[in-house]
Structures are given as C-alpha cells and as structure tokens.
C-alpha cells in the first residue's frame, strides 16, 4: 500500500489541532523575599491539560508547588485562577481546579502499550511563550529513571520530541490523539533527550485519591530498575526478568528486613514483577494489608520476605 504523505500530514495536523484545544498554559507566582525584606513574587510558567469537563487540569507538581497564585489560560482565551486539588512531588503530578466548566477533556491512552520508535507529539507552552505549540519525535526508550536534586523519578518515557522549559505538565500524545505521557524534564547537557511521566501513573494517582480521599505514598525504601536480558548477561544475573535494587534507603523496612543492592525482585504478592511499575503498583495495592510479600533472587538463591510498608500522607 502506497503511503500518501500529504494525507498523513493532514491527518496528524487535524489530530494535533483537536488535542491543542484541551492544553492549558499555567502562570504561577512564587513567594520571595528580597535582600531588603520586601515581598516580590517570582513568576513562573508551565503547561497542563484538561482531564474533566468540570475544570480539572493535570500538570506537574514542580510547576505549581509552593505557588501563592496559579492562573490557567485556555486556548480559547478564557482564564481563571486555580486551586490545587491534590499534589504528589514523588510522582511529580498535580491536579488543579478552575471554575470554568463545559470543557472537553483529552482522552487518556494506555502507556503500557507504547513501543520504542512510536511517533509522539509534545504539546505545551515552551520558553515562556503562551501556547500551545507542538514538537514531534519518537519514543526513544521506556522505563527510564532520572535523579534530580529533590526527587527520583522512575519508569519514565524518554523521547526526542523537543521538550523545553515551560513544556512541563503538558501532554505527550500518540498519533491517535491520546495522552500517553506528561512532559516532566529535559536534560540540559544532553541535546534531544526529554522525559515524560507515563499516563498510567496519572491514572494510579487519581485512583488513590478516589480510594483514600487524598494522595498517599506507599514504599519500602528501595530504588529499582528493570532487568533486561542484556543486563543479565553483562552482570551474570541468574534471571533475565525482574527489577534489580540499585539503592536502599538506610533505616527503611527494606534495609531492616535484609534486602541488599543487587537483589532482583521477581514477584510481589501473587504478581510477577517485570517492570518498575509492577512493583510500585503492588505495593500501593497492599496499603490496607500493611506489607508486601516479595520473592527475591540473590546470586542463584531464591527467598521470600514480608516487608512492611511506609505509608505517607502527602501534604
């Protein structure tokens, strides 16, 4: 079948144009004290997108955290000041609420089904320019972990679609016009690399709020990364699937119950663990129980351990 580039271009343009109607520009003012002890707000800017017709906007936590004023500008020119409904710096996600209703929410896709090489578009308000503007690229990797000054973000989508300051909180969409990620970070010293939070992480965030009435963080004190067959071969691991512990926080349950860096977690409760999200989701699903049963490979030996959870209410 012959590919008609013109028709493909028109189709993509139509999809992007439709999605852009649900992308917002977010203006913030952060409190600041000058050297003369006078109040002078620091102005910031980011992006977000509509997830409900009654005015709920999704964005990054780092875009709005600590802001004394948040204003949302919609593409049709309407604007309103927003309240923060919920915020989770560990996921770098926040939900805002504006008073404008009758909005058209964007469709949320399934980030578990994305593939490396898949065409994607980042839509937002980069470099202080009111948006939305669009950049195109591909999914260049999945399951990435990045470490910033204040937080470790796991299971990220890596893309070469240009993501600049101000894009944070905007959607990463696929060719069907579905949100598959939320732009969160750009690596300043590596050209052409940006990261997005998988949209399924946003769905889990919303589910926890609905279930418990507020954001919660459940964890055991480990940072992990996905095991691949190539990694297993290089490091001589006994298994080629699972998640390997790369860091343990001293004093946490994982530390106290004998887990070690280099251990590979292959099962959590009755769930086979192949990706970082498998472990994180099973830990979250164990909040009411208070512990998670892990099956661990250390060297060539297997063992099981019940690890208590740390459950924190996120303010």
XYZ file of N, CA, C and O in Angstrom, residues 33-206:
696
model
N 11.400 36.737 49.142
C 11.801 37.899 49.934
C 13.110 38.447 49.375
O 14.076 37.707 49.211
N 13.145 39.728 49.048
C 14.353 40.337 48.504
C 15.334 40.646 49.633
O 15.032 40.486 50.821
N 16.507 41.118 49.254
C 17.538 41.444 50.244
C 17.105 42.592 51.144
O 17.664 42.783 52.214
N 16.117 43.359 50.701
C 15.597 44.466 51.509
C 14.361 44.048 52.285
O 13.626 44.879 52.812
N 14.092 42.733 52.342
C 12.961 42.160 53.068
C 11.614 42.669 52.558
O 10.679 42.859 53.318
N 11.548 42.870 51.254
C 10.272 43.223 50.634
C 9.779 42.005 49.852
O 10.551 41.155 49.419
N 8.461 41.955 49.688
C 7.851 40.816 49.008
C 7.855 41.057 47.506
O 7.334 42.051 47.023
N 8.454 40.139 46.764
C 8.488 40.252 45.314
C 8.269 38.863 44.706
O 9.182 38.044 44.683
N 7.053 38.575 44.246
C 6.762 37.236 43.720
C 7.635 36.896 42.509
O 7.944 37.749 41.681
N 8.033 35.629 42.437
C 8.763 35.116 41.280
C 7.745 34.490 40.322
O 6.969 33.617 40.714
N 7.731 34.954 39.098
C 6.757 34.471 38.122
C 7.290 33.222 37.429
O 8.470 33.123 37.107
N 6.404 32.267 37.229
C 6.757 31.032 36.536
C 5.707 30.679 35.509
O 4.642 31.300 35.437
N 6.015 29.669 34.710
C 5.111 29.288 33.637
C 5.276 27.802 33.338
O 6.372 27.247 33.413
N 4.174 27.155 33.034
C 4.197 25.747 32.677
C 2.995 25.408 31.831
O 2.322 26.292 31.288
N 2.725 24.136 31.718
C 1.621 23.659 30.891
C 0.768 22.676 31.681
O 1.160 22.187 32.746
N -0.398 22.381 31.144
C -1.299 21.402 31.740
C -2.321 20.990 30.707
O -2.334 21.512 29.586
N -3.197 20.065 31.069
C -4.233 19.656 30.121
C -5.500 19.247 30.866
O -5.465 18.804 32.016
N -6.626 19.412 30.190
C -7.941 19.172 30.773
C -8.196 17.677 30.881
O -8.029 16.936 29.910
N -8.627 17.216 32.075
C -8.971 15.805 32.227
C -10.427 15.592 32.631
O -10.872 14.446 32.720
N -11.173 16.682 32.872
C -12.611 16.536 33.133
C -13.331 17.796 32.678
O -12.769 18.894 32.694
N -14.578 17.628 32.275
C -15.337 18.750 31.728
C -15.691 19.788 32.784
O -16.048 20.918 32.448
N -15.561 19.436 34.077
C -15.887 20.396 35.130
C -14.672 21.183 35.611
O -14.700 21.791 36.684
N -13.589 21.187 34.815
C -12.491 22.107 35.088
C -11.304 21.556 35.836
O -10.552 22.323 36.447
N -11.076 20.236 35.814
C -9.899 19.666 36.454
C -8.758 19.608 35.436
O -8.933 19.118 34.317
N -7.609 20.120 35.830
C -6.423 20.217 34.972
C -5.300 19.394 35.584
O -5.035 19.487 36.789
N -4.626 18.583 34.766
C -3.448 17.835 35.223
C -2.185 18.582 34.828
O -2.106 19.165 33.745
N -1.191 18.568 35.703
C 0.102 19.200 35.416
C 1.163 18.546 36.288
O 0.911 17.536 36.960
N 2.371 19.097 36.283
C 3.444 18.615 37.158
C 3.366 19.268 38.531
O 2.987 20.439 38.652
N 3.771 18.527 39.544
C 3.849 19.097 40.885
C 4.840 20.250 40.918
O 4.597 21.279 41.569
N 5.985 20.101 40.225
C 7.011 21.143 40.324
C 6.594 22.439 39.634
O 7.185 23.486 39.881
N 5.572 22.388 38.798
C 5.081 23.610 38.152
C 4.336 24.499 39.144
O 4.447 25.730 39.093
N 3.599 23.879 40.080
C 2.701 24.657 40.947
C 3.038 24.577 42.429
O 2.463 25.330 43.225
N 3.939 23.698 42.824
C 4.193 23.532 44.258
C 4.762 24.804 44.867
O 5.723 25.381 44.355
N 4.149 25.235 45.953
C 4.599 26.433 46.656
C 4.095 27.732 46.074
O 4.403 28.810 46.597
N 3.288 27.672 45.013
C 2.803 28.903 44.383
C 1.730 29.550 45.248
O 0.874 28.875 45.812
N 1.785 30.882 45.345
C 0.748 31.601 46.061
C -0.377 32.025 45.130
O -1.458 32.398 45.576
N -0.130 31.931 43.830
C -1.141 32.276 42.836
C -0.929 31.405 41.604
O 0.201 31.261 41.124
N -2.023 30.789 41.105
C -1.966 29.946 39.912
C -3.082 30.387 38.972
O -4.253 30.368 39.348
N -2.705 30.778 37.770
C -3.692 31.202 36.786
C -3.597 30.292 35.570
O -2.508 30.025 35.054
N -4.750 29.804 35.112
C -4.812 28.895 33.972
C -5.418 29.627 32.783
O -6.505 30.211 32.878
N -4.696 29.597 31.664
C -5.162 30.218 30.421
C -5.480 29.118 29.422
O -4.626 28.291 29.088
N -6.722 29.097 28.940
C -7.145 28.108 27.955
C -6.906 28.631 26.545
O -6.838 29.847 26.333
N -6.790 27.748 25.555
C -6.509 28.189 24.180
C -7.558 29.119 23.585
O -7.262 29.905 22.688
N -8.799 29.046 24.092
C -9.847 29.925 23.564
C -9.822 31.315 24.185
O -10.692 32.157 23.894
N -8.830 31.564 25.025
C -8.687 32.884 25.630
C -9.282 33.004 27.016
O -9.020 33.980 27.724
N -10.106 32.046 27.438
C -10.668 32.085 28.791
C -9.571 31.803 29.816
O -8.642 31.039 29.557
N -9.704 32.401 30.979
C -8.724 32.165 32.040
C -9.418 32.203 33.385
O -10.505 32.768 33.547
N -8.782 31.582 34.373
C -9.326 31.571 35.725
C -8.207 31.201 36.687
O -7.240 30.523 36.305
N -8.337 31.646 37.921
C -7.384 31.253 38.948
C -7.747 29.851 39.441
O -8.922 29.496 39.543
N -6.731 29.059 39.738
C -6.928 27.645 40.059
C -6.601 27.350 41.511
O -5.734 27.990 42.121
N -7.298 26.366 42.055
C -6.969 25.784 43.344
C -6.270 24.449 43.114
O -6.539 23.756 42.128
N -5.389 24.084 44.030
C -4.719 22.791 43.951
C -5.600 21.758 44.648
O -5.843 21.843 45.847
N -6.079 20.774 43.871
C -6.884 19.698 44.441
C -6.009 18.654 45.121
O -6.345 18.144 46.192
N -4.912 18.313 44.477
C -4.011 17.292 45.011
C -2.639 17.469 44.378
O -2.534 17.920 43.238
N -1.609 17.094 45.127
C -0.241 17.240 44.617
C 0.612 16.105 45.167
O 0.448 15.688 46.321
N 1.481 15.564 44.324
C 2.364 14.469 44.721
C 3.742 14.699 44.107
O 3.966 14.382 42.944
N 4.673 15.253 44.873
C 6.011 15.520 44.330
C 6.778 14.245 43.993
O 7.708 14.279 43.173
N 6.413 13.104 44.598
C 7.122 11.855 44.313
C 6.761 11.309 42.936
O 7.541 10.584 42.329
N 5.569 11.631 42.458
C 5.179 11.296 41.095
C 5.353 12.495 40.168
O 5.223 12.364 38.962
N 5.607 13.671 40.737
C 5.655 14.944 40.028
C 4.344 15.200 39.287
O 4.329 15.587 38.117
N 3.236 15.023 40.010
C 1.916 15.238 39.433
C 1.076 16.120 40.358
O 1.231 16.092 41.574
N 0.199 16.901 39.737
C -0.738 17.732 40.489
C -2.036 17.848 39.714
O -2.055 17.795 38.477
N -3.138 18.009 40.458
C -4.446 18.266 39.868
C -4.910 19.637 40.319
O -4.871 19.967 41.515
N -5.333 20.450 39.353
C -5.845 21.792 39.625
C -7.336 21.842 39.308
O -7.839 21.053 38.509
N -8.029 22.811 39.901
C -9.460 23.003 39.620
C -9.724 24.463 39.320
O -9.354 25.344 40.086
N -10.323 24.716 38.156
C -10.755 26.061 37.791
C -12.277 26.102 37.761
O -12.940 25.061 37.757
N -12.823 27.305 37.732
C -14.274 27.468 37.789
C -14.964 27.388 36.445
O -16.192 27.482 36.374
N -14.208 27.208 35.383
C -14.793 27.120 34.036
C -15.228 25.683 33.785
O -14.456 24.745 33.995
N -16.463 25.492 33.352
C -16.988 24.152 33.113
C -17.365 23.989 31.645
O -17.206 24.904 30.838
N -17.873 22.810 31.317
C -18.231 22.527 29.938
C -17.031 22.338 29.040
O -17.101 22.533 27.824
N -15.914 21.932 29.630
C -14.675 21.758 28.874
C -14.624 20.362 28.246
O -15.320 19.439 28.670
N -13.766 20.209 27.246
C -13.602 18.924 26.575
C -12.299 18.286 27.024
O -11.214 18.735 26.652
N -12.384 17.229 27.837
C -11.146 16.602 28.332
C -10.432 15.815 27.244
O -11.049 15.331 26.285
N -9.121 15.698 27.394
C -8.347 14.873 26.477
C -8.535 13.395 26.826
O -8.803 13.035 27.966
N -8.394 12.554 25.827
C -8.506 11.115 26.029
C -7.186 10.570 26.578
O -6.126 10.874 26.036
N -7.290 9.795 27.635
C -6.105 9.190 28.238
C -5.886 7.809 27.631
O -6.782 6.966 27.639
N -4.688 7.589 27.099
C -4.356 6.317 26.477
C -3.843 5.308 27.485
O -4.087 5.412 28.687
N -3.109 4.319 27.005
C -2.541 3.261 27.840
C -1.032 3.239 27.614
O -0.554 2.747 26.597
N -0.284 3.777 28.577
C 1.166 3.878 28.400
C 1.860 2.524 28.492
O 3.030 2.409 28.128
N 1.156 1.491 28.952
C 1.751 0.153 28.957
C 1.880 -0.411 27.546
O 2.598 -1.391 27.325
N 1.189 0.191 26.589
C 1.163 -0.363 25.232
C 2.050 0.415 24.260
O 2.063 0.116 23.073
N 2.780 1.406 24.742
C 3.615 2.177 23.826
C 4.848 1.382 23.427
O 5.293 0.484 24.156
N 5.395 1.718 22.271
C 6.545 0.993 21.736
C 7.667 1.961 21.401
O 7.425 3.108 21.000
N 8.893 1.506 21.555
C 10.044 2.300 21.138
C 9.966 2.525 19.625
O 9.698 1.601 18.863
N 10.163 3.774 19.221
C 10.042 4.143 17.817
C 8.689 4.717 17.457
O 8.517 5.243 16.348
N 7.735 4.634 18.380
C 6.395 5.168 18.122
C 6.430 6.688 17.996
O 7.112 7.374 18.753
N 5.687 7.208 17.033
C 5.638 8.649 16.796
C 4.830 9.332 17.893
O 3.730 8.879 18.246
N 5.371 10.426 18.454
C 4.688 11.154 19.527
C 4.834 12.652 19.318
O 5.720 13.126 18.589
N 3.958 13.408 20.005
C 3.948 14.862 19.907
C 3.864 15.456 21.306
O 3.047 15.022 22.118
N 4.725 16.418 21.584
C 4.685 17.142 22.852
C 4.004 18.486 22.611
O 4.389 19.235 21.715
N 2.975 18.763 23.401
C 2.200 19.992 23.236
C 2.260 20.774 24.539
O 2.006 20.231 25.612
N 2.614 22.050 24.445
C 2.703 22.864 25.647
C 3.065 24.292 25.338
O 2.860 24.780 24.222
N 3.612 24.973 26.349
C 3.932 26.401 26.255
C 5.400 26.609 26.595
O 5.742 27.060 27.691
N 6.299 26.271 25.676
C 7.728 26.317 25.993
C 8.313 27.717 25.998
O 7.813 28.618 25.330
N 9.391 27.887 26.782
C 10.217 29.094 26.762
C 9.441 30.369 27.039
O 9.753 31.434 26.515
N 8.403 30.268 27.866
C 7.654 31.459 28.234
C 6.720 31.979 27.176
O 6.191 33.087 27.295
N 6.467 31.206 26.131
C 5.577 31.639 25.061
C 4.200 31.013 25.264
O 4.097 29.780 25.345
N 3.139 31.826 25.359
C 1.809 31.246 25.528
C 1.520 30.250 24.412
O 1.754 30.517 23.242
N 1.046 29.093 24.793
C 0.861 28.010 23.836
C -0.552 27.933 23.329
O -1.318 28.871 23.446
N -0.856 26.743 22.808
C 0.095 25.636 22.763
C 0.926 25.605 21.488
O 0.490 26.074 20.447
N 2.142 25.080 21.629
C 2.982 24.798 20.475
C 3.263 23.293 20.456
O 3.094 22.604 21.459
N 3.714 22.799 19.310
C 3.833 21.362 19.106
C 5.231 21.004 18.615
O 5.788 21.695 17.756
N 5.798 19.922 19.174
C 7.027 19.344 18.642
C 6.789 17.859 18.411
O 5.943 17.239 19.070
N 7.543 17.282 17.479
C 7.330 15.889 17.101
C 8.604 15.081 17.309
O 9.711 15.584 17.165
N 8.440 13.827 17.663
C 9.575 12.924 17.812
C 9.097 11.501 17.938
O 7.986 11.167 17.511
N 9.931 10.667 18.529
C 9.570 9.269 18.750
C 9.831 8.901 20.200
O 10.552 9.602 20.925
N 9.229 7.819 20.637
C 9.589 7.220 21.920
C 10.944 6.562 21.727
O 11.094 5.633 20.947
N 11.947 7.073 22.421
C 13.297 6.547 22.229
C 13.688 5.514 23.276
O 14.633 4.744 23.069
N 12.976 5.474 24.403
C 13.215 4.455 25.427
C 12.064 4.503 26.423
O 11.338 5.499 26.511
N 11.895 3.432 27.156
C 10.882 3.386 28.217
C 11.524 2.828 29.484
O 12.601 2.237 29.453
N 10.856 3.065 30.612
C 11.360 2.547 31.882
C 12.585 3.258 32.409
O 13.338 2.701 33.212
N 12.786 4.504 32.006
C 13.967 5.255 32.448
C 13.802 5.775 33.874
O 12.702 6.058 34.330
N 14.926 5.932 34.562
C 14.966 6.542 35.893
C 15.898 7.737 35.839
O 17.012 7.634 35.316
N 15.438 8.882 36.363
C 16.309 10.049 36.461
C 16.321 10.541 37.907
O 15.337 10.414 38.629
N 17.458 11.074 38.301
C 17.650 11.566 39.666
C 17.849 13.065 39.602
O 18.775 13.555 38.948
N 16.954 13.814 40.264
C 17.113 15.257 40.352
C 17.566 15.611 41.763
O 17.828 14.723 42.591
N 17.651 16.879 42.039
C 18.155 17.328 43.341
C 17.242 16.900 44.477
O 17.695 16.594 45.577
N 15.920 16.858 44.210
C 14.968 16.627 45.293
C 14.169 15.333 45.183
O 13.478 14.966 46.130
N 14.210 14.660 44.037
C 13.335 13.508 43.858
C 13.936 12.554 42.831
O 14.706 12.970 41.955
N 13.583 11.283 42.968
C 13.939 10.266 41.976
C 12.661 9.893 41.226
O 11.671 9.492 41.851
N 12.676 10.043 39.914
C 11.516 9.696 39.090
C 11.830 8.416 38.331
O 12.840 8.331 37.630
N 10.941 7.420 38.486
C 11.164 6.111 37.884
C 10.160 5.837 36.776
O 9.105 6.463 36.698
N 10.495 4.875 35.924
C 9.585 4.356 34.907
C 9.143 5.431 33.916
O 7.978 5.488 33.505
N 10.066 6.301 33.521
C 9.730 7.401 32.622
C 9.835 7.000 31.156
O 10.537 6.070 30.787
N 9.104 7.753 30.323
C 9.211 7.638 28.873
C 10.290 8.603 28.414
O 10.269 9.785 28.783
N 11.236 8.123 27.629
C 12.240 9.002 27.033
C 11.851 9.291 25.591
O 11.440 8.393 24.857
N 11.951 10.551 25.182
C 11.586 10.936 23.827
C 12.562 11.961 23.273
O 13.196 12.694 24.034
N 12.665 11.996 21.935
C 13.467 13.046 21.310
C 12.602 14.193 20.809
O 13.111 15.119 20.175
N 11.290 14.157 21.092
C 10.450 15.333 20.824
C 10.954 16.463 21.713
O 11.166 16.271 22.911
N 11.171 17.623 21.143
C 11.760 18.735 21.887
C 10.880 19.127 23.068
O 9.709 19.476 22.901
N 11.443 19.047 24.272
C 10.768 19.483 25.495
C 11.628 20.560 26.125
O 12.777 20.318 26.496
N 11.069 21.760 26.200
C 11.798 22.915 26.724
C 11.150 23.405 28.006
O 10.003 23.040 28.318
N 11.859 24.230 28.788
C 11.236 24.823 29.973
C 9.915 25.489 29.600
O 9.835 26.254 28.653
N 8.878 25.174 30.342
C 7.529 25.649 30.025
C 6.658 24.547 29.459
O 5.436 24.600 29.554
N 7.284 23.534 28.861
C 6.542 22.353 28.402
C 6.085 21.484 29.569
O 5.169 20.670 29.420
N 6.734 21.617 30.714
C 6.438 20.756 31.857
C 4.951 20.756 32.180
O 4.334 21.816 32.319
N 4.388 19.570 32.313
C 2.973 19.417 32.635
C 2.084 19.241 31.424
O 0.916 18.883 31.557
N 2.615 19.488 30.232
C 1.837 19.326 29.017
C 1.779 17.878 28.576
O 2.587 17.047 29.002
N 0.845 17.533 27.697
C 0.691 16.139 27.297
C 1.675 15.704 26.220
O 2.066 16.483 25.355
N 2.054 14.454 26.277
C 2.731 13.759 25.190
C 1.670 12.854 24.578
O 1.098 12.011 25.276
N 1.372 13.040 23.290
C 0.267 12.309 22.680
C 0.781 11.385 21.572
O 1.867 11.577 21.028
N -0.041 10.390 21.249
C 0.289 9.494 20.145
C -0.486 9.908 18.883
O -1.204 10.914 18.886
N -0.358 9.128 17.826
C -0.973 9.508 16.562
C -2.489 9.332 16.576
O -3.179 9.746 15.637
N -3.021 8.729 17.632
C -4.471 8.620 17.787
C -5.048 9.777 18.590
O -6.257 9.821 18.833
N -4.177 10.698 19.025
C -4.645 11.835 19.810
C -4.866 11.517 21.269
O -5.508 12.285 21.988
N -4.310 10.395 21.745
C -4.444 10.022 23.148
C -3.221 10.481 23.942
O -2.096 10.422 23.447
N -3.451 10.913 25.174
C -2.342 11.263 26.059
C -1.676 9.974 26.530
O -2.335 9.092 27.089
N -0.384 9.853 26.286
C 0.353 8.684 26.779
C 1.388 9.076 27.834
O 1.963 8.210 28.489
N 1.606 10.391 28.003
C 2.582 10.825 28.993
C 2.404 12.293 29.332
O 1.673 13.030 28.660
N 3.067 12.711 30.402
C 3.052 14.102 30.847
C 4.499 14.578 30.886
O 5.322 14.022 31.636
N 4.826 15.573 30.062
C 6.197 16.075 29.988
C 6.657 16.529 31.364
O 5.944 17.245 32.062
N 7.869 16.116 31.748
C 8.318 16.454 33.092
C 9.718 17.024 33.156
O 10.021 17.802 34.047
N 10.624 16.641 32.238
C 12.009 17.059 32.419
C 12.756 17.038 31.103
O 12.457 16.264 30.201
N 13.759 17.903 31.037
C 14.708 17.911 29.928
C 16.105 17.871 30.531
O 16.352 18.489 31.579
N 17.003 17.128 29.918
C 18.380 17.065 30.395
C 19.171 18.159 29.694
O 19.409 18.089 28.486
N 19.589 19.207 30.409
C 20.195 20.361 29.756
C 21.509 20.071 29.047
O 21.867 20.754 28.092
N 22.246 19.053 29.514
C 23.560 18.771 28.922
C 23.484 17.694 27.835
O 24.501 17.282 27.307
N 22.268 17.186 27.537
C 22.125 16.141 26.515
C 21.062 16.584 25.513
O 19.884 16.572 25.811
N 21.493 17.011 24.353
C 20.562 17.518 23.362
C 19.649 16.411 22.859
O 20.066 15.277 22.629
N 18.377 16.762 22.674
C 17.436 15.835 22.068
C 16.890 14.775 22.992
O 16.331 13.791 22.521
N 17.033 14.948 24.315
C 16.505 13.965 25.258
C 15.569 14.663 26.238
O 15.955 15.609 26.912
N 14.341 14.187 26.292
C 13.365 14.674 27.258
C 12.643 13.491 27.869
O 12.720 12.359 27.366
N 11.926 13.740 28.953
C 11.258 12.655 29.665
C 9.812 13.020 29.972
O 9.473 14.188 30.168
N 8.972 11.987 30.011
C 7.560 12.163 30.327
C 7.120 11.091 31.306
O 7.594 9.950 31.269
N 6.216 11.460 32.196
C 5.623 10.519 33.144
C 4.558 9.712 32.401
O 3.710 10.288 31.724
N 4.560 8.388 32.489
C 3.531 7.603 31.804
C 2.124 7.986 32.277
O 1.910 8.237 33.468
N 1.185 8.035 31.359
C -0.176 8.452 31.717
C -0.810 7.474 32.698
O -1.682 7.856 33.499
N -0.374 6.205 32.692
C -0.936 5.256 33.653
C -0.539 5.605 35.088
O -1.233 5.234 36.034
N 0.567 6.323 35.254
C 0.939 6.822 36.579
C -0.060 7.877 37.040
O -0.441 7.925 38.216
N -0.514 8.724 36.117
C -1.562 9.699 36.437
C -2.849 8.985 36.818
O -3.530 9.377 37.783
N -3.200 7.937 36.092
C -4.415 7.184 36.414
C -4.333 6.591 37.813
O -5.317 6.609 38.571
N -3.162 6.050 38.185
C -2.992 5.489 39.530
C -3.119 6.574 40.595
O -3.701 6.366 41.658
N -2.551 7.741 40.305
C -2.640 8.896 41.214
C -4.103 9.236 41.486
O -4.522 9.411 42.638
N -4.897 9.298 40.428
C -6.322 9.615 40.564
C -7.057 8.512 41.320
O -7.909 8.786 42.179
